GROMACS .gro file of C-alpha atoms in nm:
model
  391
    1UNK     CA    1  -3.929   0.137   4.275
    2UNK     CA    2  -3.645  -0.025   4.433
    3UNK     CA    3  -3.548  -0.359   4.324
    4UNK     CA    4  -3.387  -0.632   4.428
    5UNK     CA    5  -3.010  -0.557   4.395
    6UNK     CA    6  -2.685  -0.717   4.522
    7UNK     CA    7  -2.550  -0.360   4.602
    8UNK     CA    8  -2.791  -0.330   4.862
    9UNK     CA    9  -2.621  -0.314   5.216
   10UNK     CA   10  -2.949  -0.398   5.398
   11UNK     CA   11  -2.985  -0.031   5.559
   12UNK     CA   12  -3.391  -0.063   5.603
   13UNK     CA   13  -3.379   0.338   5.496
   14UNK     CA   14  -3.624   0.207   5.192
   15UNK     CA   15  -3.868   0.056   5.423
   16UNK     CA   16  -3.852   0.310   5.695
   17UNK     CA   17  -3.913   0.624   5.483
   18UNK     CA   18  -4.219   0.467   5.263
   19UNK     CA   19  -4.518   0.654   5.257
   20UNK     CA   20  -4.740   0.366   5.226
   21UNK     CA   21  -4.518   0.062   5.425
   22UNK     CA   22  -4.534  -0.102   5.035
   23UNK     CA   23  -4.189  -0.209   5.173
   24UNK     CA   24  -4.095  -0.471   5.358
   25UNK     CA   25  -3.705  -0.625   5.463
   26UNK     CA   26  -3.720  -1.021   5.419
   27UNK     CA   27  -3.472  -1.267   5.399
   28UNK     CA   28  -3.324  -1.397   5.114
   29UNK     CA   29  -3.003  -1.644   5.157
   30UNK     CA   30  -2.962  -1.553   5.502
   31UNK     CA   31  -2.920  -1.165   5.443
   32UNK     CA   32  -3.210  -0.896   5.480
   33UNK     CA   33  -3.330  -0.773   5.137
   34UNK     CA   34  -3.627  -0.482   5.070
   35UNK     CA   35  -3.942  -0.658   4.915
   36UNK     CA   36  -4.199  -0.435   4.758
   37UNK     CA   37  -4.567  -0.506   4.755
   38UNK     CA   38  -4.675  -0.343   4.406
   39UNK     CA   39  -5.023  -0.381   4.522
   40UNK     CA   40  -4.927  -0.079   4.785
   41UNK     CA   41  -4.650   0.139   4.632
   42UNK     CA   42  -4.753   0.483   4.462
   43UNK     CA   43  -4.447   0.516   4.236
   44UNK     CA   44  -4.329   0.827   4.467
   45UNK     CA   45  -3.938   0.737   4.427
   46UNK     CA   46  -3.902   0.777   4.795
   47UNK     CA   47  -3.673   0.455   4.847
   48UNK     CA   48  -3.481   0.520   4.515
   49UNK     CA   49  -3.422   0.871   4.700
   50UNK     CA   50  -3.278   0.763   4.992
   51UNK     CA   51  -3.101   0.472   4.869
   52UNK     CA   52  -2.719   0.535   4.946
   53UNK     CA   53  -2.564   0.257   4.759
   54UNK     CA   54  -2.572   0.474   4.371
   55UNK     CA   55  -2.483   0.775   4.556
   56UNK     CA   56  -2.125   0.969   4.539
   57UNK     CA   57  -2.042   1.024   4.896
   58UNK     CA   58  -1.732   1.203   4.904
   59UNK     CA   59  -1.573   1.352   5.272
   60UNK     CA   60  -1.310   1.602   5.196
   61UNK     CA   61  -1.259   1.678   5.593
   62UNK     CA   62  -0.887   1.699   5.619
   63UNK     CA   63  -0.848   1.411   5.897
   64UNK     CA   64  -0.651   1.336   6.192
   65UNK     CA   65  -0.624   1.013   6.336
   66UNK     CA   66  -0.569   0.908   6.714
   67UNK     CA   67  -0.419   0.639   6.884
   68UNK     CA   68  -0.676   0.636   7.206
   69UNK     CA   69  -0.717   0.418   7.557
   70UNK     CA   70  -1.018   0.461   7.797
   71UNK     CA   71  -0.903   0.580   8.101
   72UNK     CA   72  -1.084   0.333   8.293
   73UNK     CA   73  -0.890  -0.030   8.252
   74UNK     CA   74  -1.263  -0.184   8.360
   75UNK     CA   75  -1.379  -0.013   8.024
   76UNK     CA   76  -1.110  -0.116   7.804
   77UNK     CA   77  -1.118  -0.487   7.973
   78UNK     CA   78  -1.461  -0.481   7.854
   79UNK     CA   79  -1.398  -0.314   7.485
   80UNK     CA   80  -1.279  -0.488   7.181
   81UNK     CA   81  -1.002  -0.205   7.177
   82UNK     CA   82  -0.950   0.101   7.353
   83UNK     CA   83  -1.291   0.122   7.495
   84UNK     CA   84  -1.332   0.471   7.342
   85UNK     CA   85  -1.749   0.463   7.228
   86UNK     CA   86  -1.788   0.465   7.548
   87UNK     CA   87  -1.577   0.734   7.655
   88UNK     CA   88  -1.817   0.891   7.361
   89UNK     CA   89  -2.207   0.728   7.437
   90UNK     CA   90  -2.114   0.781   7.821
   91UNK     CA   91  -2.074   1.184   7.699
   92UNK     CA   92  -2.420   1.174   7.534
   93UNK     CA   93  -2.579   1.024   7.828
   94UNK     CA   94  -2.457   1.253   8.007
   95UNK     CA   95  -2.538   1.548   7.831
   96UNK     CA   96  -2.898   1.420   7.805
   97UNK     CA   97  -2.908   1.229   7.498
   98UNK     CA   98  -2.932   0.880   7.351
   99UNK     CA   99  -2.715   0.637   7.228
  100UNK     CA  100  -2.801   0.388   6.935
  101UNK     CA  101  -2.588   0.034   6.865
  102UNK     CA  102  -2.573  -0.326   6.796
  103UNK     CA  103  -2.686  -0.540   7.059
  104UNK     CA  104  -2.803  -0.866   7.166
  105UNK     CA  105  -3.155  -1.018   7.245
  106UNK     CA  106  -3.201  -1.335   7.464
  107UNK     CA  107  -3.216  -1.560   7.219
  108UNK     CA  108  -2.863  -1.381   7.022
  109UNK     CA  109  -3.024  -1.234   6.753
  110UNK     CA  110  -2.844  -0.897   6.702
  111UNK     CA  111  -3.062  -0.572   6.660
  112UNK     CA  112  -2.962  -0.195   6.681
  113UNK     CA  113  -3.131  -0.090   6.988
  114UNK     CA  114  -3.099   0.256   7.163
  115UNK     CA  115  -3.024   0.354   7.537
  116UNK     CA  116  -2.991   0.682   7.727
  117UNK     CA  117  -2.917   0.497   8.083
  118UNK     CA  118  -2.494   0.480   8.125
  119UNK     CA  119  -2.540   0.112   8.276
  120UNK     CA  120  -2.706  -0.038   7.987
  121UNK     CA  121  -2.406   0.062   7.729
  122UNK     CA  122  -2.212  -0.199   7.800
  123UNK     CA  123  -2.447  -0.449   7.574
  124UNK     CA  124  -2.326  -0.244   7.296
  125UNK     CA  125  -1.981  -0.312   7.373
  126UNK     CA  126  -1.700  -0.562   7.198
  127UNK     CA  127  -1.747  -0.625   6.814
  128UNK     CA  128  -1.988  -0.904   6.690
  129UNK     CA  129  -1.946  -1.035   6.386
  130UNK     CA  130  -2.295  -1.058   6.195
  131UNK     CA  131  -2.519  -0.814   6.039
  132UNK     CA  132  -2.747  -0.653   6.290
  133UNK     CA  133  -3.110  -0.617   6.147
  134UNK     CA  134  -3.142  -0.192   6.177
  135UNK     CA  135  -3.515  -0.271   6.376
  136UNK     CA  136  -3.680   0.075   6.241
  137UNK     CA  137  -3.399   0.273   6.431
  138UNK     CA  138  -3.400   0.506   6.152
  139UNK     CA  139  -3.767   0.607   6.227
  140UNK     CA  140  -3.680   0.640   6.586
  141UNK     CA  141  -3.326   0.859   6.566
  142UNK     CA  142  -3.538   1.062   6.343
  143UNK     CA  143  -3.802   1.119   6.659
  144UNK     CA  144  -3.524   1.172   6.904
  145UNK     CA  145  -3.375   1.439   6.711
  146UNK     CA  146  -3.736   1.634   6.637
  147UNK     CA  147  -3.728   1.608   7.048
  148UNK     CA  148  -3.443   1.819   6.989
  149UNK     CA  149  -3.247   1.492   7.167
  150UNK     CA  150  -2.812   1.463   7.082
  151UNK     CA  151  -2.852   1.147   6.919
  152UNK     CA  152  -2.494   0.876   6.884
  153UNK     CA  153  -2.554   0.656   6.620
  154UNK     CA  154  -2.305   0.352   6.628
  155UNK     CA  155  -2.333   0.101   6.302
  156UNK     CA  156  -2.120  -0.029   6.027
  157UNK     CA  157  -1.996   0.190   5.765
  158UNK     CA  158  -2.299   0.125   5.543
  159UNK     CA  159  -2.576   0.178   5.790
  160UNK     CA  160  -2.464   0.553   5.881
  161UNK     CA  161  -2.437   0.634   5.536
  162UNK     CA  162  -2.751   0.508   5.525
  163UNK     CA  163  -2.942   0.643   5.802
  164UNK     CA  164  -2.746   1.030   5.692
  165UNK     CA  165  -2.925   0.948   5.340
  166UNK     CA  166  -3.307   0.868   5.501
  167UNK     CA  167  -3.263   1.169   5.681
  168UNK     CA  168  -3.099   1.365   5.443
  169UNK     CA  169  -3.004   1.675   5.635
  170UNK     CA  170  -2.724   1.701   5.877
  171UNK     CA  171  -2.856   1.741   6.240
  172UNK     CA  172  -2.660   1.934   6.533
  173UNK     CA  173  -2.758   1.706   6.691
  174UNK     CA  174  -2.690   1.363   6.545
  175UNK     CA  175  -2.284   1.274   6.634
  176UNK     CA  176  -2.230   0.968   6.364
  177UNK     CA  177  -1.965   0.669   6.470
  178UNK     CA  178  -1.866   0.418   6.216
  179UNK     CA  179  -1.555   0.191   6.275
  180UNK     CA  180  -1.356   0.038   5.966
  181UNK     CA  181  -1.527  -0.288   5.857
  182UNK     CA  182  -1.375  -0.573   5.685
  183UNK     CA  183  -1.710  -0.698   5.596
  184UNK     CA  184  -2.080  -0.828   5.728
  185UNK     CA  185  -2.137  -1.204   5.825
  186UNK     CA  186  -2.461  -1.387   5.717
  187UNK     CA  187  -2.700  -1.427   6.059
  188UNK     CA  188  -2.786  -1.766   5.888
  189UNK     CA  189  -2.456  -1.868   5.923
  190UNK     CA  190  -2.429  -1.781   6.332
  191UNK     CA  191  -2.830  -1.883   6.390
  192UNK     CA  192  -2.681  -2.268   6.205
  193UNK     CA  193  -2.374  -2.238   6.463
  194UNK     CA  194  -2.547  -2.128   6.777
  195UNK     CA  195  -2.775  -2.435   6.737
  196UNK     CA  196  -2.554  -2.669   6.692
  197UNK     CA  197  -2.342  -2.559   6.978
  198UNK     CA  198  -2.656  -2.521   7.189
  199UNK     CA  199  -2.721  -2.956   7.090
  200UNK     CA  200  -2.338  -3.048   7.152
  201UNK     CA  201  -2.308  -2.873   7.511
  202UNK     CA  202  -2.713  -3.005   7.596
  203UNK     CA  203  -2.759  -2.627   7.706
  204UNK     CA  204  -2.883  -2.302   7.571
  205UNK     CA  205  -2.617  -2.035   7.512
  206UNK     CA  206  -2.707  -1.710   7.619
  207UNK     CA  207  -2.336  -1.538   7.570
  208UNK     CA  208  -2.174  -1.498   7.269
  209UNK     CA  209  -1.832  -1.310   7.326
  210UNK     CA  210  -1.636  -1.295   6.973
  211UNK     CA  211  -1.339  -1.053   7.150
  212UNK     CA  212  -1.254  -1.219   7.512
  213UNK     CA  213  -0.927  -1.090   7.625
  214UNK     CA  214  -0.792  -1.284   7.847
  215UNK     CA  215  -0.401  -1.357   7.634
  216UNK     CA  216  -0.453  -0.980   7.537
  217UNK     CA  217  -0.553  -0.736   7.260
  218UNK     CA  218  -0.432  -0.932   6.975
  219UNK     CA  219  -0.451  -1.263   7.083
  220UNK     CA  220  -0.819  -1.246   7.145
  221UNK     CA  221  -1.074  -1.572   7.228
  222UNK     CA  222  -1.407  -1.687   7.176
  223UNK     CA  223  -1.603  -1.639   7.515
  224UNK     CA  224  -1.923  -1.883   7.554
  225UNK     CA  225  -2.134  -1.920   7.829
  226UNK     CA  226  -2.445  -2.169   7.854
  227UNK     CA  227  -2.725  -2.135   8.079
  228UNK     CA  228  -2.716  -2.479   8.277
  229UNK     CA  229  -2.352  -2.247   8.418
  230UNK     CA  230  -2.058  -2.449   8.135
  231UNK     CA  231  -1.818  -2.183   8.011
  232UNK     CA  232  -1.595  -2.231   7.679
  233UNK     CA  233  -1.294  -2.093   7.596
  234UNK     CA  234  -1.079  -2.159   7.262
  235UNK     CA  235  -0.864  -1.940   7.047
  236UNK     CA  236  -1.070  -1.748   6.778
  237UNK     CA  237  -0.829  -1.830   6.510
  238UNK     CA  238  -0.993  -2.234   6.610
  239UNK     CA  239  -1.332  -2.117   6.600
  240UNK     CA  240  -1.490  -2.279   6.291
  241UNK     CA  241  -1.764  -1.965   6.261
  242UNK     CA  242  -1.463  -1.742   6.222
  243UNK     CA  243  -1.254  -1.915   5.980
  244UNK     CA  244  -1.538  -1.906   5.764
  245UNK     CA  245  -1.556  -1.567   5.808
  246UNK     CA  246  -1.214  -1.397   5.807
  247UNK     CA  247  -1.188  -1.614   5.490
  248UNK     CA  248  -1.468  -1.388   5.321
  249UNK     CA  249  -1.625  -1.654   5.280
  250UNK     CA  250  -1.993  -1.603   5.411
  251UNK     CA  251  -1.979  -1.175   5.386
  252UNK     CA  252  -2.303  -1.017   5.217
  253UNK     CA  253  -2.265  -0.954   4.850
  254UNK     CA  254  -2.253  -0.576   4.865
  255UNK     CA  255  -1.916  -0.603   5.052
  256UNK     CA  256  -1.726  -0.732   4.806
  257UNK     CA  257  -1.748  -0.420   4.617
  258UNK     CA  258  -1.852  -0.197   4.883
  259UNK     CA  259  -1.895   0.176   4.860
  260UNK     CA  260  -1.881   0.307   5.220
  261UNK     CA  261  -1.523   0.257   5.239
  262UNK     CA  262  -1.222   0.564   5.234
  263UNK     CA  263  -1.388   0.863   5.234
  264UNK     CA  264  -1.695   0.769   5.156
  265UNK     CA  265  -1.861   0.791   5.453
  266UNK     CA  266  -2.066   1.041   5.611
  267UNK     CA  267  -1.958   0.998   5.964
  268UNK     CA  268  -1.814   1.239   6.244
  269UNK     CA  269  -1.562   0.946   6.377
  270UNK     CA  270  -1.416   0.605   6.238
  271UNK     CA  271  -1.343   0.411   6.508
  272UNK     CA  272  -1.150   0.056   6.490
  273UNK     CA  273  -0.840  -0.172   6.615
  274UNK     CA  274  -0.507  -0.018   6.585
  275UNK     CA  275  -0.346  -0.299   6.399
  276UNK     CA  276   0.032  -0.228   6.351
  277UNK     CA  277   0.063  -0.022   6.654
  278UNK     CA  278   0.323  -0.235   6.749
  279UNK     CA  279   0.558  -0.176   6.468
  280UNK     CA  280   0.431   0.180   6.429
  281UNK     CA  281   0.413   0.345   6.729
  282UNK     CA  282   0.599   0.103   6.965
  283UNK     CA  283   0.546   0.326   7.262
  284UNK     CA  284   0.156   0.368   7.258
  285UNK     CA  285   0.131   0.026   7.252
  286UNK     CA  286  -0.047  -0.186   7.530
  287UNK     CA  287  -0.189  -0.526   7.514
  288UNK     CA  288  -0.505  -0.463   7.657
  289UNK     CA  289  -0.572  -0.284   7.332
  290UNK     CA  290  -0.564   0.037   7.151
  291UNK     CA  291  -0.801   0.208   6.946
  292UNK     CA  292  -0.759   0.406   6.652
  293UNK     CA  293  -0.982   0.710   6.620
  294UNK     CA  294  -1.026   0.904   6.274
  295UNK     CA  295  -1.184   1.235   6.280
  296UNK     CA  296  -1.367   1.268   5.966
  297UNK     CA  297  -1.596   1.617   6.056
  298UNK     CA  298  -1.582   1.908   6.276
  299UNK     CA  299  -1.878   1.802   6.464
  300UNK     CA  300  -1.679   1.487   6.527
  301UNK     CA  301  -1.323   1.685   6.604
  302UNK     CA  302  -1.547   1.883   6.864
  303UNK     CA  303  -1.705   1.601   7.041
  304UNK     CA  304  -1.330   1.402   7.039
  305UNK     CA  305  -1.236   1.758   7.229
  306UNK     CA  306  -1.531   1.736   7.483
  307UNK     CA  307  -1.430   1.337   7.589
  308UNK     CA  308  -1.052   1.445   7.592
  309UNK     CA  309  -1.033   1.410   7.995
  310UNK     CA  310  -1.154   1.051   8.004
  311UNK     CA  311  -0.940   0.927   7.698
  312UNK     CA  312  -0.521   0.887   7.696
  313UNK     CA  313  -0.428   0.995   7.312
  314UNK     CA  314  -0.200   1.094   7.096
  315UNK     CA  315  -0.218   1.236   6.724
  316UNK     CA  316  -0.034   0.967   6.494
  317UNK     CA  317  -0.002   0.991   6.056
  318UNK     CA  318  -0.311   0.916   5.920
  319UNK     CA  319  -0.125   0.735   5.668
  320UNK     CA  320   0.081   0.490   5.866
  321UNK     CA  321  -0.233   0.431   6.083
  322UNK     CA  322  -0.387   0.309   5.804
  323UNK     CA  323  -0.117   0.094   5.635
  324UNK     CA  324  -0.222  -0.229   5.854
  325UNK     CA  325  -0.571  -0.149   5.848
  326UNK     CA  326  -0.643  -0.173   5.464
  327UNK     CA  327  -0.996  -0.243   5.514
  328UNK     CA  328  -1.063   0.134   5.574
  329UNK     CA  329  -1.007   0.156   5.176
  330UNK     CA  330  -1.028  -0.123   5.030
  331UNK     CA  331  -1.311  -0.409   5.021
  332UNK     CA  332  -1.220  -0.812   5.036
  333UNK     CA  333  -1.191  -1.022   4.751
  334UNK     CA  334  -1.449  -1.243   4.697
  335UNK     CA  335  -1.372  -1.591   4.720
  336UNK     CA  336  -1.703  -1.697   4.440
  337UNK     CA  337  -1.585  -2.069   4.405
  338UNK     CA  338  -1.544  -2.156   4.738
  339UNK     CA  339  -1.867  -1.919   4.870
  340UNK     CA  340  -2.063  -2.106   4.594
  341UNK     CA  341  -1.965  -2.457   4.744
  342UNK     CA  342  -1.993  -2.354   5.138
  343UNK     CA  343  -2.375  -2.202   5.065
  344UNK     CA  344  -2.485  -2.526   4.881
  345UNK     CA  345  -2.388  -2.744   5.118
  346UNK     CA  346  -2.489  -2.541   5.441
  347UNK     CA  347  -2.795  -2.761   5.521
  348UNK     CA  348  -2.581  -3.117   5.442
  349UNK     CA  349  -2.291  -2.981   5.641
  350UNK     CA  350  -2.225  -2.838   5.977
  351UNK     CA  351  -2.070  -2.559   6.026
  352UNK     CA  352  -1.735  -2.699   6.174
  353UNK     CA  353  -1.772  -2.933   5.890
  354UNK     CA  354  -1.813  -2.673   5.641
  355UNK     CA  355  -1.516  -2.479   5.807
  356UNK     CA  356  -1.348  -2.814   5.788
  357UNK     CA  357  -1.383  -2.909   5.398
  358UNK     CA  358  -1.378  -2.543   5.261
  359UNK     CA  359  -1.147  -2.352   5.473
  360UNK     CA  360  -0.901  -2.608   5.684
  361UNK     CA  361  -0.797  -2.876   5.367
  362UNK     CA  362  -0.847  -2.636   5.116
  363UNK     CA  363  -0.582  -2.397   5.323
  364UNK     CA  364  -0.338  -2.705   5.337
  365UNK     CA  365  -0.349  -2.724   4.943
  366UNK     CA  366  -0.267  -2.413   4.909
  367UNK     CA  367   0.012  -2.467   5.184
  368UNK     CA  368   0.132  -2.843   4.972
  369UNK     CA  369   0.125  -2.632   4.624
  370UNK     CA  370   0.368  -2.362   4.794
  371UNK     CA  371   0.563  -2.579   4.948
  372UNK     CA  372   0.606  -2.775   4.615
  373UNK     CA  373   0.647  -2.454   4.411
  374UNK     CA  374   0.983  -2.357   4.606
  375UNK     CA  375   1.109  -2.708   4.540
  376UNK     CA  376   1.060  -2.721   4.216
  377UNK     CA  377   1.258  -2.357   4.172
  378UNK     CA  378   1.553  -2.497   4.370
  379UNK     CA  379   1.551  -2.789   4.145
  380UNK     CA  380   1.496  -2.516   3.801
  381UNK     CA  381   1.767  -2.331   3.975
  382UNK     CA  382   2.043  -2.635   4.024
  383UNK     CA  383   2.003  -2.770   3.667
  384UNK     CA  384   2.040  -2.477   3.500
  385UNK     CA  385   2.381  -2.388   3.677
  386UNK     CA  386   2.458  -2.796   3.657
  387UNK     CA  387   2.365  -2.715   3.303
  388UNK     CA  388   2.600  -2.393   3.291
  389UNK     CA  389   2.917  -2.574   3.420
  390UNK     CA  390   2.913  -2.803   3.126
  391UNK     CA  391   2.889  -2.619   2.896
   0.00000   0.00000   0.00000
């Protein structure tokens, strides 16, 4: 029987595989974790069998890396980076398939959803920095595959690994796509922030764009749209929720020792922003965005060739490509002390106050310590020189 474990990624594979519906996903400290109804459990062991955090995954495919940009500038501008996902999704739908991805509902709750209509793909574009509810998607993927449909599933590496373990057997009609993941932020903090924004601006928030590229791909902004027509634009670096996320303070516990990085992934294709391309391949840089695409399997290589007419691409050195994308293979460090303070004060302060108190002030203290440390070293060197001269 599966038990609570901080390594749990919230993929909900155990919930969906249970033949007696004895497992439900319940919120604990903002994240979803499985809970077992022991009265219904028959100890069949299926939940333990498909759980992926104990699995020894090692993708041995000789990887190829590419710098990619969609040929449609409109798609590039809508996307977080170079528009690779749209090219893949459009191809699958045009060939009678179904595409799964994360999208917001009307109340800005993030859920995995699917579509077989190209016009609906926009809801899956751009990054959403919080954990998405799997929402029974694994069962739906299995149903479509049993119908003989081609399925593209795009998600975080841990969710993709969870899906493959749930299915257990590979399918020629399944295309698994993940992305280089920094970590999964807490939905509870996001929901709290949304309510605070709605109170501040006296209107329902209907759109939250984490990666609005008005100033270009690297200097991206947060764009908020309200029901009353008001629109707010600000640098992502100034947003309190983003500060808590980027400082690794509000990530899921499993993210700090992630078992789905590097070669430990079932995905056919890994996508990412091609950070560092300006230095490593300046001739391929584009201010509107460039995707880094890593091919992890023959299935991934085949579909990449099939969409080649819709993208511009150049093969790049894999090791150079991931040098500036360390989240591919490295977990974030757990700022345990600060994290505990933020969580314990969550109901006491607003998200803005939490960022001011536990991110900005701490950063200022670090800067002061570094500054004083440099001065101390200079004084020490001067003192040594003085002593040497005296001798």
